[in-house]
Every structure is written in C-alpha cells, then in structure tokens.
Amino acid sequence: MLYSEKVMEHFAAPHNVGEIENADGIGEVGNEKCGDIMKMYLKINAGIIEDVKFKTFGCGAAIATSSIATEMIKGKSIEEALKLSNKAVVESLEGLPPAKIHCSVLAEQAVKTAIADYYRRQGVDPVPIVGVIQDHCDGQCTIDN
Ligand code: FES
C-alpha cells in the first residue's frame, strides 16, 4: 500500500477544514511544480494558537498533511508551532512516499507563513522570529510530478 492508514484517515476525513472569520494570521502557500495551494487560518490569543483551520486545493497527501499539521499546533504556543517541521508531519502520518514529501513541506510553510502574517499585523517584523520561509525542502524532497 502506497499510503499509510493514517494518511488515508486524514485524507478521507480531514480535521479542521474551513476558514476562520477574523483570523489573526493567514498563510497561503503554493507549490509551483504541482500547482497545489494550501491556506491556513490562525486564531491566536496571548501567544497560544486557540484555533486553526485550513483549506487545501491539492493532492490527497497535501490534504492529509494540512489536517495533521492543524492537529499538531492547535492549543500550542507560537514557539511550539514554529518548531513544527515537515519531518514531524511525515512521522505523525506514519510516512509518505518519497514523491509526496514536498506536500508535507507545504504544511510546514503554511503554518510559518500564517504566523509571519500574525506578527506583521501586530507591526512586528516576523523575519527574526519566524526566519525566512524556504520554498524548497533541503534536498530531502522529491518533486516528480
Ligand atoms: Fe502538490 Fe502534493 S502538494 S502533489
């Protein structure tokens, strides 16, 4: 089987799908190779991610990675959410086929981009906190579609 049960679960019934009205931070990222787009909405209160929702126009793995990423950061502090790596996302999904690793990169980027947007709205430069959001995946990502 190409996909783990966990991936199939999150693909079939993704968690936290939708939008948040009056979100405190919104991050939209896309992969230009496959054309998939992921949009993440955050509700942040006193440094805690109280709510998170996403909309993904993309492949099944992108939907599963967004779903599990929202689960992993909900209720966490911004600092913890910033530590979410695509590797952690893949591990929680019990693996992804190599050609689908880049989908998990999109999830990490969407979270970071939404947090950067949150800081920008507060008038804070996000770069020293969030860093420069990379649009590639350090060579561990195989994009073949
Ligand atoms: Fe593009 Fe998965 S995010 S193929």
GROMACS .gro file of N, CA and C and ligand atoms in nm:
model
  439
    1MET      N    1   0.086  -0.120   0.000
    1MET     CA    2   0.000   0.000   0.000
    1MET      C    3   0.089   0.125   0.000
    2LEU      N    4   0.059   0.215  -0.088
    2LEU     CA    5   0.140   0.335  -0.105
    2LEU      C    6   0.129   0.428   0.016
    3TYR      N    7   0.009   0.441   0.068
    3TYR     CA    8  -0.014   0.536   0.178
    3TYR      C    9  -0.044   0.462   0.308
    4SER      N   10   0.004   0.519   0.417
    4SER     CA   11  -0.025   0.462   0.549
    4SER      C   12  -0.173   0.479   0.580
    5GLU      N   13  -0.217   0.402   0.679
    5GLU     CA   14  -0.357   0.413   0.722
    5GLU      C   15  -0.387   0.554   0.773
    6LYS      N   16  -0.289   0.608   0.841
    6LYS     CA   17  -0.304   0.742   0.900
    6LYS      C   18  -0.329   0.846   0.788
    7VAL      N   19  -0.254   0.835   0.681
    7VAL     CA   20  -0.273   0.928   0.568
    7VAL      C   21  -0.414   0.912   0.513
    8MET      N   22  -0.456   0.787   0.495
    8MET     CA   23  -0.588   0.761   0.438
    8MET      C   24  -0.698   0.817   0.528
    9GLU      N   25  -0.677   0.801   0.660
    9GLU     CA   26  -0.773   0.852   0.758
    9GLU      C   27  -0.789   1.004   0.744
   10HIS      N   28  -0.675   1.074   0.742
   10HIS     CA   29  -0.679   1.221   0.735
   10HIS      C   30  -0.723   1.271   0.599
   11PHE      N   31  -0.698   1.190   0.496
   11PHE     CA   32  -0.745   1.230   0.363
   11PHE      C   33  -0.896   1.213   0.355
   12ALA      N   34  -0.946   1.101   0.406
   12ALA     CA   35  -1.089   1.071   0.396
   12ALA      C   36  -1.172   1.163   0.486
   13ALA      N   37  -1.119   1.197   0.602
   13ALA     CA   38  -1.194   1.282   0.695
   13ALA      C   39  -1.100   1.383   0.757
   14PRO      N   40  -1.060   1.482   0.678
   14PRO     CA   41  -0.964   1.581   0.732
   14PRO      C   42  -1.022   1.660   0.848
   15HIS      N   43  -0.934   1.692   0.942
   15HIS     CA   44  -0.975   1.769   1.060
   15HIS      C   45  -0.950   1.918   1.035
   16ASN      N   46  -1.032   1.999   1.097
   16ASN     CA   47  -1.012   2.146   1.095
   16ASN      C   48  -1.017   2.208   0.955
   17VAL      N   49  -1.107   2.158   0.873
   17VAL     CA   50  -1.122   2.216   0.740
   17VAL      C   51  -1.210   2.340   0.750
   18GLY      N   52  -1.175   2.444   0.678
   18GLY     CA   53  -1.261   2.563   0.671
   18GLY      C   54  -1.181   2.690   0.684
   19GLU      N   55  -1.252   2.795   0.720
   19GLU     CA   56  -1.189   2.927   0.735
   19GLU      C   57  -1.220   2.977   0.874
   20ILE      N   58  -1.140   3.070   0.923
   20ILE     CA   59  -1.172   3.137   1.048
   20ILE      C   60  -1.201   3.283   1.014
   21GLU      N   61  -1.318   3.326   1.051
   21GLU     CA   62  -1.351   3.467   1.029
   21GLU      C   63  -1.269   3.550   1.126
   22ASN      N   64  -1.223   3.664   1.083
   22ASN     CA   65  -1.138   3.748   1.168
   22ASN      C   66  -1.016   3.673   1.221
   23ALA      N   67  -0.956   3.595   1.136
   23ALA     CA   68  -0.835   3.523   1.176
   23ALA      C   69  -0.726   3.624   1.213
   24ASP      N   70  -0.639   3.584   1.304
   24ASP     CA   71  -0.528   3.673   1.344
   24ASP      C   72  -0.408   3.658   1.252
   25GLY      N   73  -0.406   3.548   1.179
   25GLY     CA   74  -0.297   3.528   1.083
   25GLY      C   75  -0.343   3.431   0.975
   26ILE      N   76  -0.309   3.465   0.851
   26ILE     CA   77  -0.346   3.377   0.739
   26ILE      C   78  -0.221   3.351   0.656
   27GLY      N   79  -0.200   3.227   0.623
   27GLY     CA   80  -0.084   3.194   0.541
   27GLY      C   81  -0.128   3.116   0.420
   28GLU      N   82  -0.087   3.164   0.304
   28GLU     CA   83  -0.118   3.089   0.183
   28GLU      C   84   0.012   3.054   0.113
   29VAL      N   85   0.028   2.928   0.084
   29VAL     CA   86   0.148   2.884   0.015
   29VAL      C   87   0.109   2.794  -0.101
   30GLY      N   88   0.198   2.786  -0.197
   30GLY     CA   89   0.170   2.702  -0.312
   30GLY      C   90   0.297   2.636  -0.360
   31ASN      N   91   0.280   2.527  -0.427
   31ASN     CA   92   0.395   2.462  -0.490
   31ASN      C   93   0.382   2.482  -0.640
   32GLU      N   94   0.476   2.554  -0.694
   32GLU     CA   95   0.458   2.590  -0.836
   32GLU      C   96   0.471   2.470  -0.929
   33LYS      N   97   0.539   2.365  -0.883
   33LYS     CA   98   0.554   2.247  -0.969
   33LYS      C   99   0.421   2.175  -0.986
   34CYS      N  100   0.353   2.151  -0.875
   34CYS     CA  101   0.228   2.072  -0.885
   34CYS      C  102   0.106   2.162  -0.890
   35GLY      N  103   0.122   2.289  -0.853
   35GLY     CA  104   0.010   2.383  -0.860
   35GLY      C  105  -0.084   2.376  -0.741
   36ASP      N  106  -0.047   2.297  -0.639
   36ASP     CA  107  -0.135   2.284  -0.523
   36ASP      C  108  -0.120   2.405  -0.430
   37ILE      N  109  -0.232   2.439  -0.365
   37ILE     CA  110  -0.234   2.557  -0.279
   37ILE      C  111  -0.290   2.520  -0.142
   38MET      N  112  -0.227   2.574  -0.039
   38MET     CA  113  -0.272   2.548   0.098
   38MET      C  114  -0.289   2.682   0.169
   39LYS      N  115  -0.402   2.697   0.236
   39LYS     CA  116  -0.429   2.821   0.307
   39LYS      C  117  -0.459   2.787   0.453
   40MET      N  118  -0.389   2.853   0.544
   40MET     CA  119  -0.404   2.823   0.686
   40MET      C  120  -0.448   2.947   0.763
   41TYR      N  121  -0.547   2.932   0.850
   41TYR     CA  122  -0.601   3.042   0.929
   41TYR      C  123  -0.573   3.016   1.077
   42LEU      N  124  -0.526   3.118   1.147
   42LEU     CA  125  -0.496   3.102   1.290
   42LEU      C  126  -0.573   3.201   1.374
   43LYS      N  127  -0.621   3.154   1.489
   43LYS     CA  128  -0.677   3.242   1.591
   43LYS      C  129  -0.578   3.235   1.706
   44ILE      N  130  -0.518   3.348   1.739
   44ILE     CA  131  -0.413   3.348   1.840
   44ILE      C  132  -0.453   3.438   1.956
   45ASN      N  133  -0.439   3.385   2.076
   45ASN     CA  134  -0.470   3.464   2.195
   45ASN      C  135  -0.359   3.445   2.296
   46ALA      N  136  -0.302   3.556   2.340
   46ALA     CA  137  -0.194   3.553   2.439
   46ALA      C  138  -0.085   3.451   2.402
   47GLY      N  139  -0.048   3.450   2.275
   47GLY     CA  140   0.062   3.365   2.230
   47GLY      C  141   0.023   3.219   2.208
   48ILE      N  142  -0.105   3.187   2.226
   48ILE     CA  143  -0.149   3.048   2.210
   48ILE      C  144  -0.237   3.037   2.085
   49ILE      N  145  -0.216   2.932   2.009
   49ILE     CA  146  -0.298   2.908   1.890
   49ILE      C  147  -0.427   2.842   1.936
   50GLU      N  148  -0.530   2.924   1.950
   50GLU     CA  149  -0.656   2.874   2.004
   50GLU      C  150  -0.735   2.796   1.901
   51ASP      N  151  -0.722   2.838   1.775
   51ASP     CA  152  -0.795   2.768   1.671
   51ASP      C  153  -0.716   2.775   1.541
   52VAL      N  154  -0.735   2.675   1.462
   52VAL     CA  155  -0.667   2.671   1.332
   52VAL      C  156  -0.754   2.595   1.234
   53LYS      N  157  -0.764   2.652   1.115
   53LYS     CA  158  -0.841   2.585   1.009
   53LYS      C  159  -0.762   2.596   0.879
   54PHE      N  160  -0.794   2.508   0.786
   54PHE     CA  161  -0.722   2.513   0.659
   54PHE      C  162  -0.813   2.482   0.542
   55LYS      N  163  -0.766   2.528   0.427
   55LYS     CA  164  -0.829   2.493   0.300
   55LYS      C  165  -0.716   2.454   0.208
   56THR      N  166  -0.725   2.337   0.153
   56THR     CA  167  -0.619   2.293   0.063
   56THR      C  168  -0.679   2.252  -0.070
   57PHE      N  169  -0.628   2.313  -0.174
   57PHE     CA  170  -0.666   2.275  -0.309
   57PHE      C  171  -0.547   2.195  -0.360
   58GLY      N  172  -0.552   2.066  -0.336
   58GLY     CA  173  -0.434   1.991  -0.374
   58GLY      C  174  -0.454   1.842  -0.363
   59CYS      N  175  -0.343   1.774  -0.368
   59CYS     CA  176  -0.346   1.629  -0.371
   59CYS      C  177  -0.387   1.573  -0.235
   60GLY      N  178  -0.412   1.445  -0.231
   60GLY     CA  179  -0.454   1.379  -0.107
   60GLY      C  180  -0.351   1.393   0.003
   61ALA      N  181  -0.224   1.383  -0.032
   61ALA     CA  182  -0.119   1.394   0.070
   61ALA      C  183  -0.114   1.536   0.126
   62ALA      N  184  -0.141   1.636   0.042
   62ALA     CA  185  -0.142   1.775   0.090
   62ALA      C  186  -0.259   1.795   0.187
   63ILE      N  187  -0.370   1.731   0.158
   63ILE     CA  188  -0.485   1.742   0.248
   63ILE      C  189  -0.454   1.672   0.380
   64ALA      N  190  -0.396   1.554   0.373
   64ALA     CA  191  -0.362   1.480   0.496
   64ALA      C  192  -0.257   1.555   0.577
   65THR      N  193  -0.157   1.614   0.512
   65THR     CA  194  -0.053   1.684   0.588
   65THR      C  195  -0.109   1.812   0.649
   66SER      N  196  -0.198   1.882   0.579
   66SER     CA  197  -0.256   2.002   0.641
   66SER      C  198  -0.340   1.963   0.761
   67SER      N  199  -0.418   1.856   0.745
   67SER     CA  200  -0.505   1.813   0.853
   67SER      C  201  -0.424   1.779   0.978
   68ILE      N  202  -0.319   1.699   0.962
   68ILE     CA  203  -0.243   1.659   1.081
   68ILE      C  204  -0.164   1.777   1.137
   69ALA      N  205  -0.119   1.868   1.049
   69ALA     CA  206  -0.044   1.985   1.097
   69ALA      C  207  -0.134   2.072   1.186
   70THR      N  208  -0.261   2.087   1.149
   70THR     CA  209  -0.351   2.168   1.232
   70THR      C  210  -0.369   2.102   1.368
   71GLU      N  211  -0.379   1.969   1.369
   71GLU     CA  212  -0.392   1.895   1.496
   71GLU      C  213  -0.270   1.918   1.584
   72MET      N  214  -0.152   1.921   1.519
   72MET     CA  215  -0.027   1.928   1.594
   72MET      C  216  -0.002   2.066   1.654
   73ILE      N  217  -0.064   2.169   1.599
   73ILE     CA  218  -0.035   2.304   1.653
   73ILE      C  219  -0.152   2.361   1.733
   74LYS      N  220  -0.268   2.299   1.726
   74LYS     CA  221  -0.384   2.353   1.796
   74LYS      C  222  -0.362   2.346   1.947
   75GLY      N  223  -0.382   2.460   2.014
   75GLY     CA  224  -0.364   2.466   2.159
   75GLY      C  225  -0.220   2.487   2.201
   76LYS      N  226  -0.130   2.493   2.103
   76LYS     CA  227   0.013   2.509   2.134
   76LYS      C  228   0.051   2.658   2.131
   77SER      N  229   0.168   2.687   2.188
   77SER     CA  230   0.218   2.824   2.181
   77SER      C  231   0.276   2.849   2.041
   78ILE      N  232   0.292   2.976   2.008
   78ILE     CA  233   0.351   3.010   1.879
   78ILE      C  234   0.490   2.947   1.868
   79GLU      N  235   0.566   2.953   1.978
   79GLU     CA  236   0.703   2.898   1.976
   79GLU      C  237   0.700   2.750   1.937
   80GLU      N  238   0.607   2.678   1.997
   80GLU     CA  239   0.599   2.534   1.967
   80GLU      C  240   0.557   2.512   1.822
   81ALA      N  241   0.460   2.592   1.777
   81ALA     CA  242   0.411   2.576   1.639
   81ALA      C  243   0.523   2.603   1.539
   82LEU      N  244   0.611   2.696   1.574
   82LEU     CA  245   0.721   2.728   1.482
   82LEU      C  246   0.821   2.613   1.470
   83LYS      N  247   0.817   2.525   1.568
   83LYS     CA  248   0.910   2.411   1.564
   83LYS      C  249   0.856   2.298   1.478
   84LEU      N  250   0.732   2.310   1.435
   84LEU     CA  251   0.674   2.203   1.353
   84LEU      C  252   0.750   2.190   1.222
   85SER      N  253   0.811   2.076   1.204
   85SER     CA  254   0.886   2.054   1.080
   85SER      C  255   0.808   1.961   0.990
   86ASN      N  256   0.841   1.965   0.864
   86ASN     CA  257   0.772   1.875   0.771
   86ASN      C  258   0.804   1.729   0.807
   87LYS      N  259   0.922   1.709   0.866
   87LYS     CA  260   0.961   1.575   0.907
   87LYS      C  261   0.868   1.523   1.016
   88ALA      N  262   0.836   1.610   1.113
   88ALA     CA  263   0.746   1.571   1.221
   88ALA      C  264   0.608   1.539   1.165
   89VAL      N  265   0.568   1.616   1.064
   89VAL     CA  266   0.438   1.593   0.999
   89VAL      C  267   0.437   1.455   0.933
   90VAL      N  268   0.545   1.425   0.861
   90VAL     CA  269   0.555   1.295   0.793
   90VAL      C  270   0.555   1.181   0.895
   91GLU      N  271   0.629   1.200   1.005
   91GLU     CA  272   0.634   1.096   1.108
   91GLU      C  273   0.495   1.071   1.168
   92SER      N  274   0.422   1.179   1.195
   92SER     CA  275   0.287   1.162   1.252
   92SER      C  276   0.194   1.091   1.156
   93LEU      N  277   0.223   1.105   1.028
   93LEU     CA  278   0.138   1.038   0.928
   93LEU      C  279   0.187   0.896   0.900
   94GLU      N  280   0.286   0.852   0.979
   94GLU     CA  281   0.345   0.719   0.960
   94GLU      C  282   0.404   0.705   0.820
   95GLY      N  283   0.463   0.813   0.773
   95GLY     CA  284   0.536   0.809   0.647
   95GLY      C  285   0.456   0.858   0.528
   96LEU      N  286   0.531   0.900   0.427
   96LEU     CA  287   0.473   0.941   0.298
   96LEU      C  288   0.565   0.884   0.190
   97PRO      N  289   0.512   0.852   0.075
   97PRO     CA  290   0.600   0.809  -0.035
   97PRO      C  291   0.695   0.924  -0.071
   98PRO      N  292   0.817   0.893  -0.114
   98PRO     CA  293   0.917   0.998  -0.143
   98PRO      C  294   0.864   1.108  -0.235
   99ALA      N  295   0.785   1.073  -0.333
   99ALA     CA  296   0.736   1.172  -0.428
   99ALA      C  297   0.635   1.266  -0.364
  100LYS      N  298   0.595   1.236  -0.239
  100LYS     CA  299   0.492   1.317  -0.174
  100LYS      C  300   0.547   1.394  -0.055
  101ILE      N  301   0.678   1.386  -0.035
  101ILE     CA  302   0.737   1.458   0.079
  101ILE      C  303   0.714   1.608   0.065
  102HIS      N  304   0.717   1.657  -0.058
  102HIS     CA  305   0.702   1.803  -0.076
  102HIS      C  306   0.565   1.852  -0.029
  103CYS      N  307   0.468   1.765  -0.025
  103CYS     CA  308   0.335   1.804   0.023
  103CYS      C  309   0.342   1.840   0.171
  104SER      N  310   0.428   1.768   0.247
  104SER     CA  311   0.442   1.798   0.389
  104SER      C  312   0.517   1.928   0.409
  105VAL      N  313   0.605   1.960   0.314
  105VAL     CA  314   0.678   2.088   0.322
  105VAL      C  315   0.578   2.204   0.312
  106LEU      N  316   0.479   2.184   0.229
  106LEU     CA  317   0.375   2.286   0.213
  106LEU      C  318   0.305   2.313   0.348
  107ALA      N  319   0.281   2.207   0.424
  107ALA     CA  320   0.213   2.222   0.554
  107ALA      C  321   0.299   2.302   0.651
  108GLU      N  322   0.428   2.271   0.656
  108GLU     CA  323   0.518   2.347   0.745
  108GLU      C  324   0.521   2.494   0.703
  109GLN      N  325   0.531   2.517   0.573
  109GLN     CA  326   0.537   2.655   0.524
  109GLN      C  327   0.408   2.731   0.551
  110ALA      N  328   0.295   2.662   0.539
  110ALA     CA  329   0.166   2.730   0.560
  110ALA      C  330   0.155   2.777   0.705
  111VAL      N  331   0.198   2.694   0.799
  111VAL     CA  332   0.193   2.732   0.941
  111VAL      C  333   0.285   2.852   0.964
  112LYS      N  334   0.407   2.845   0.913
  112LYS     CA  335   0.503   2.953   0.934
  112LYS      C  336   0.457   3.083   0.867
  113THR      N  337   0.400   3.070   0.749
  113THR     CA  338   0.354   3.190   0.677
  113THR      C  339   0.239   3.256   0.753
  114ALA      N  340   0.150   3.175   0.810
  114ALA     CA  341   0.038   3.231   0.887
  114ALA      C  342   0.089   3.300   1.013
  115ILE      N  343   0.189   3.242   1.078
  115ILE     CA  344   0.246   3.305   1.198
  115ILE      C  345   0.317   3.435   1.159
  116ALA      N  346   0.388   3.433   1.048
  116ALA     CA  347   0.455   3.555   1.000
  116ALA      C  348   0.351   3.664   0.973
  117ASP      N  349   0.238   3.625   0.915
  117ASP     CA  350   0.130   3.721   0.888
  117ASP      C  351   0.076   3.777   1.019
  118TYR      N  352   0.064   3.693   1.121
  118TYR     CA  353   0.018   3.737   1.253
  118TYR      C  354   0.112   3.846   1.307
  119TYR      N  355   0.241   3.821   1.301
  119TYR     CA  356   0.337   3.921   1.352
  119TYR      C  357   0.330   4.050   1.271
  120ARG      N  358   0.318   4.035   1.140
  120ARG     CA  359   0.313   4.154   1.054
  120ARG      C  360   0.193   4.240   1.092
  121ARG      N  361   0.080   4.175   1.119
  121ARG     CA  362  -0.040   4.251   1.159
  121ARG      C  363  -0.021   4.321   1.292
  122GLN      N  364   0.069   4.268   1.377
  122GLN     CA  365   0.097   4.332   1.506
  122GLN      C  366   0.202   4.443   1.489
  123GLY      N  367   0.248   4.462   1.366
  123GLY     CA  368   0.352   4.562   1.343
  123GLY      C  369   0.490   4.512   1.381
  124VAL      N  370   0.504   4.379   1.390
  124VAL     CA  371   0.633   4.321   1.428
  124VAL      C  372   0.695   4.255   1.304
  125ASP      N  373   0.824   4.281   1.284
  125ASP     CA  374   0.893   4.216   1.172
  125ASP      C  375   0.906   4.066   1.201
  126PRO      N  376   0.845   3.981   1.120
  126PRO     CA  377   0.847   3.837   1.153
  126PRO      C  378   0.981   3.768   1.125
  127VAL      N  379   1.065   3.831   1.043
  127VAL     CA  380   1.185   3.758   0.997
  127VAL      C  381   1.275   3.711   1.112
  128PRO      N  382   1.304   3.798   1.213
  128PRO     CA  383   1.390   3.749   1.321
  128PRO      C  384   1.326   3.636   1.402
  129ILE      N  385   1.194   3.627   1.401
  129ILE     CA  386   1.124   3.525   1.482
  129ILE      C  387   1.098   3.399   1.400
  130VAL      N  388   1.040   3.420   1.283
  130VAL     CA  389   0.997   3.306   1.201
  130VAL      C  390   1.109   3.260   1.107
  131GLY      N  391   1.197   3.354   1.074
  131GLY     CA  392   1.302   3.323   0.977
  131GLY      C  393   1.249   3.342   0.836
  132VAL      N  394   1.335   3.316   0.742
  132VAL     CA  395   1.294   3.326   0.603
  132VAL      C  396   1.231   3.192   0.566
  133ILE      N  397   1.109   3.199   0.517
  133ILE     CA  398   1.039   3.074   0.487
  133ILE      C  399   1.090   3.020   0.354
  134GLN      N  400   1.146   2.902   0.362
  134GLN     CA  401   1.209   2.844   0.243
  134GLN      C  402   1.103   2.788   0.151
  135ASP      N  403   1.129   2.804   0.023
  135ASP     CA  404   1.034   2.746  -0.071
  135ASP      C  405   1.092   2.620  -0.135
  136HIS      N  406   1.181   2.558  -0.062
  136HIS     CA  407   1.231   2.428  -0.109
  136HIS      C  408   1.247   2.340   0.015
  137CYS      N  409   1.296   2.221  -0.005
  137CYS     CA  410   1.293   2.130   0.109
  137CYS      C  411   1.427   2.063   0.137
  138ASP      N  412   1.533   2.139   0.130
  138ASP     CA  413   1.665   2.090   0.174
  138ASP      C  414   1.707   1.957   0.113
  139GLY      N  415   1.667   1.936  -0.008
  139GLY     CA  416   1.714   1.816  -0.077
  139GLY      C  417   1.648   1.686  -0.035
  140GLN      N  418   1.563   1.690   0.070
  140GLN     CA  419   1.500   1.564   0.111
  140GLN      C  420   1.365   1.547   0.041
  141CYS      N  421   1.340   1.635  -0.054
  141CYS     CA  422   1.209   1.637  -0.115
  141CYS      C  423   1.222   1.602  -0.262
  142THR      N  424   1.142   1.509  -0.305
  142THR     CA  425   1.147   1.470  -0.445
  142THR      C  426   1.021   1.521  -0.515
  143ILE      N  427   1.040   1.612  -0.604
  143ILE     CA  428   0.923   1.660  -0.678
  143ILE      C  429   0.928   1.601  -0.817
  144ASP      N  430   0.840   1.512  -0.843
  144ASP     CA  431   0.848   1.448  -0.974
  144ASP      C  432   0.712   1.452  -1.045
  145ASN      N  433   0.629   1.542  -1.002
  145ASN     CA  434   0.501   1.548  -1.074
  145ASN      C  435   0.485   1.685  -1.137
  146FES    FE1  436   0.137   1.900  -0.479
  146FES    FE2  437   0.100   1.709  -0.308
  146FES     S1  438   0.118   1.919  -0.268
  146FES     S2  439   0.130   1.689  -0.522
   0.00000   0.00000   0.00000
